[in-house]
Short mmCIF file of C-alpha atoms in Angstrom, two decimals:
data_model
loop_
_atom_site.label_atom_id
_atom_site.label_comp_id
_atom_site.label_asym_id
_atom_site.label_seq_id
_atom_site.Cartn_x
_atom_site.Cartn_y
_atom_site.Cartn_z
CA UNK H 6 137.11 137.50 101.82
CA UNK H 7 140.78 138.45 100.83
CA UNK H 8 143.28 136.28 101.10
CA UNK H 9 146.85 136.03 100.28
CA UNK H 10 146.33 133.85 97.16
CA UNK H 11 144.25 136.25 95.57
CA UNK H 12 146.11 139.85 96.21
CA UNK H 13 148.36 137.81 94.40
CA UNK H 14 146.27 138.10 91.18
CA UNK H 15 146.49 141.59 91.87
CA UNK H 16 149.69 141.65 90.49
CA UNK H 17 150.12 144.23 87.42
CA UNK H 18 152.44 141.38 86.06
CA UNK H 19 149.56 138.80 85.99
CA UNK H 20 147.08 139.86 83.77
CA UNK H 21 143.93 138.36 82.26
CA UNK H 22 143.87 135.78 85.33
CA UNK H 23 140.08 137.10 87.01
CA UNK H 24 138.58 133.82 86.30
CA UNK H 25 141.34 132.31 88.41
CA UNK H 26 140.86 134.13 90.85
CA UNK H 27 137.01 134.08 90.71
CA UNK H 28 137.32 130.32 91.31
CA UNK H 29 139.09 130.46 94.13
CA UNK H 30 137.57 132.72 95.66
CA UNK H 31 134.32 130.58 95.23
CA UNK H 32 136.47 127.32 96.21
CA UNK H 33 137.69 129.24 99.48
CA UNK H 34 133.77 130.10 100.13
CA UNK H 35 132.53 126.52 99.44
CA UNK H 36 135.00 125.22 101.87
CA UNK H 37 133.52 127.04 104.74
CA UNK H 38 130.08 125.49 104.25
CA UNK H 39 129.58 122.81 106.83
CA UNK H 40 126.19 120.76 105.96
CA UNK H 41 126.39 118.29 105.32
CA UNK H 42 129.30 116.41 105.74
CA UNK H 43 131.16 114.94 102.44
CA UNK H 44 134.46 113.22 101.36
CA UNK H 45 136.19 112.91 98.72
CA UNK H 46 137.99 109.88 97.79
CA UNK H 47 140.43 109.24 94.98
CA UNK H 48 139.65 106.04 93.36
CA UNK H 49 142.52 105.03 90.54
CA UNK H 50 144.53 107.43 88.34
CA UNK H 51 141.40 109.05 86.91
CA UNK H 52 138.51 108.95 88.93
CA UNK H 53 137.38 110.80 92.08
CA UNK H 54 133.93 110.13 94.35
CA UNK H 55 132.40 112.84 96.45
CA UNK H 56 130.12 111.73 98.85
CA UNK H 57 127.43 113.14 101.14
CA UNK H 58 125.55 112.41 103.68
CA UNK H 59 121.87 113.41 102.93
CA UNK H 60 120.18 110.68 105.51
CA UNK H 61 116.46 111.26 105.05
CA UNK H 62 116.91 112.71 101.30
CA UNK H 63 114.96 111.04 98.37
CA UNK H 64 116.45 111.23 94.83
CA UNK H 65 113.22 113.41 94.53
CA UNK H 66 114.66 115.51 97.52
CA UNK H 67 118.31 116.48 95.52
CA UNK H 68 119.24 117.95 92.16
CA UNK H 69 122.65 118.18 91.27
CA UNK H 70 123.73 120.87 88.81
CA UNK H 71 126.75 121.54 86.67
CA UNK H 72 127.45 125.40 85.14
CA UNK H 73 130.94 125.47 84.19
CA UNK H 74 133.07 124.47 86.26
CA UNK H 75 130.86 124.53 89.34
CA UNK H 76 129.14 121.46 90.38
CA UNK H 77 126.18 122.42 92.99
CA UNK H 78 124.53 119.91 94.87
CA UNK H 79 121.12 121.30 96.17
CA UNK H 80 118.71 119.33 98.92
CA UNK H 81 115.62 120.85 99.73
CA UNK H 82 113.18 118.57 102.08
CA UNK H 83 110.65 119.62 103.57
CA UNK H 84 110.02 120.03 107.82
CA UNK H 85 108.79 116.36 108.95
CA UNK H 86 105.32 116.78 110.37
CA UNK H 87 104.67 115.60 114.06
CA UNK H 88 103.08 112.21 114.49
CA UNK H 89 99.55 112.44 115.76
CA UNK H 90 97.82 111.37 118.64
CA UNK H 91 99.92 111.18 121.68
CA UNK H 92 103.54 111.19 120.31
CA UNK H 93 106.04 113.97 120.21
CA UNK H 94 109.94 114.06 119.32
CA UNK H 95 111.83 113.80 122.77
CA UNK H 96 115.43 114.80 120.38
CA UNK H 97 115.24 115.69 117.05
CA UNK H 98 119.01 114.96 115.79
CA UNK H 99 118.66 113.83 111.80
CA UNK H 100 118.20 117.25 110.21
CA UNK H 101 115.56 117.52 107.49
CA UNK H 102 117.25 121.23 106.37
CA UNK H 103 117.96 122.33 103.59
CA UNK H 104 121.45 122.97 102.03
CA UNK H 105 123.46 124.14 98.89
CA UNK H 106 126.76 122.54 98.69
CA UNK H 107 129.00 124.06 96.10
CA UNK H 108 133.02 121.90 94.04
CA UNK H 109 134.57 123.59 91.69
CA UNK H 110 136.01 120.94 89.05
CA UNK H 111 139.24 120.93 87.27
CA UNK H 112 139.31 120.72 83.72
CA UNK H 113 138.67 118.01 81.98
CA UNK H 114 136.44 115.90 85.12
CA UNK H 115 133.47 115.01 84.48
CA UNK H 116 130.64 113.92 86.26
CA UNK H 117 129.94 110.23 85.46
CA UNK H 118 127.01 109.46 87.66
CA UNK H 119 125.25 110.10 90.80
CA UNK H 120 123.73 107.15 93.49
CA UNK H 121 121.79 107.79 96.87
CA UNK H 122 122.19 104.81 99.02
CA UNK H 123 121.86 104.10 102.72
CA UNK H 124 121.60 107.69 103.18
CA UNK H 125 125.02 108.87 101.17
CA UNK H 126 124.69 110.35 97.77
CA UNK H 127 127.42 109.20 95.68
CA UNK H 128 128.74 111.62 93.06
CA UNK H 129 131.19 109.66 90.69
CA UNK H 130 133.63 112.20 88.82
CA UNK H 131 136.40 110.89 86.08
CA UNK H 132 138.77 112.02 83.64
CA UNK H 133 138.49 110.85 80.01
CA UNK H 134 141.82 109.38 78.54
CA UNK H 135 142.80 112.29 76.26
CA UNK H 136 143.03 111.24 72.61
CA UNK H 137 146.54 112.60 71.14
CA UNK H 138 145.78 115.59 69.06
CA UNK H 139 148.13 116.33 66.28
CA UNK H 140 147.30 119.43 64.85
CA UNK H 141 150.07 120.40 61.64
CA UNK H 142 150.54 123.91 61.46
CA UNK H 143 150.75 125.67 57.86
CA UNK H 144 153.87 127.55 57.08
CA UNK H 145 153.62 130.72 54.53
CA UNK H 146 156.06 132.04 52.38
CA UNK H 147 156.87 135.61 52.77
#
């Protein structure tokens, strides 16, 4: 996919920006996935909470990942068997799929925790104060 924002990276005038690019391109790819269904809510000046809704999910069911930037939020559940005897689904409308569900963080988020209640996994995300850094810079005599 080639969009706009990244022919601008193409730029002879912008160099050593690939990684910028790279993510988002993978942002722009992650935003066309639609299972499940999430939202992200900003909660005070510093933290953020994805959430998703996984209904039928155990904790056992999800693993969520982190590899640079990229958080990625895996479910994989296995087909629910048929009931015996005489029953049979009439509609089948909770899905039991599988899915991969990709955020790219900005620097300096973290992930704080993860919950799965009531069929919504919680993903907390927050920003550490930064600590001022002084750093004094030697000067040499030429």
């Amino acid at each position: 996919m080639t969009t706009r924002t990244t022919l601008l990276f193409d730029s002879p005038f912008l160099l050593g920006f690939d990684q910028t690019r790279a993510l988002i391109d993978r942002a722009a790819k992650a935003a066309n996935e639609g299972y499940p269904p999430y939202n992200v809510e900003q909660r005070g000046d510093r933290d953020v909470r994805i959430t998703l809704a996984v209904a039928g999910f155990t904790p056992e069911d999800l693993a969520i990942t982190l590899e640079g930037r990229q958080m990625t939020i895996v479910g994989k559940k296995e087909a629910p068997k048929e009931a015996g005897g005489d029953s049979a689904f009439l509609h089948r409308g909770i899905a039991a799929r599988g899915f991969t569900r990709s955020f790219v963080l900005a620097d300096g988020l973290e992930v704080a925790g993860a919950r799965l209640e009531h069929g919504l996994l919680h993903v907390d995300l927050t920003r550490p104060e930064d600590a001022a850094v002084i750093r004094r810079i030697p000067i040499t005599a030429g």
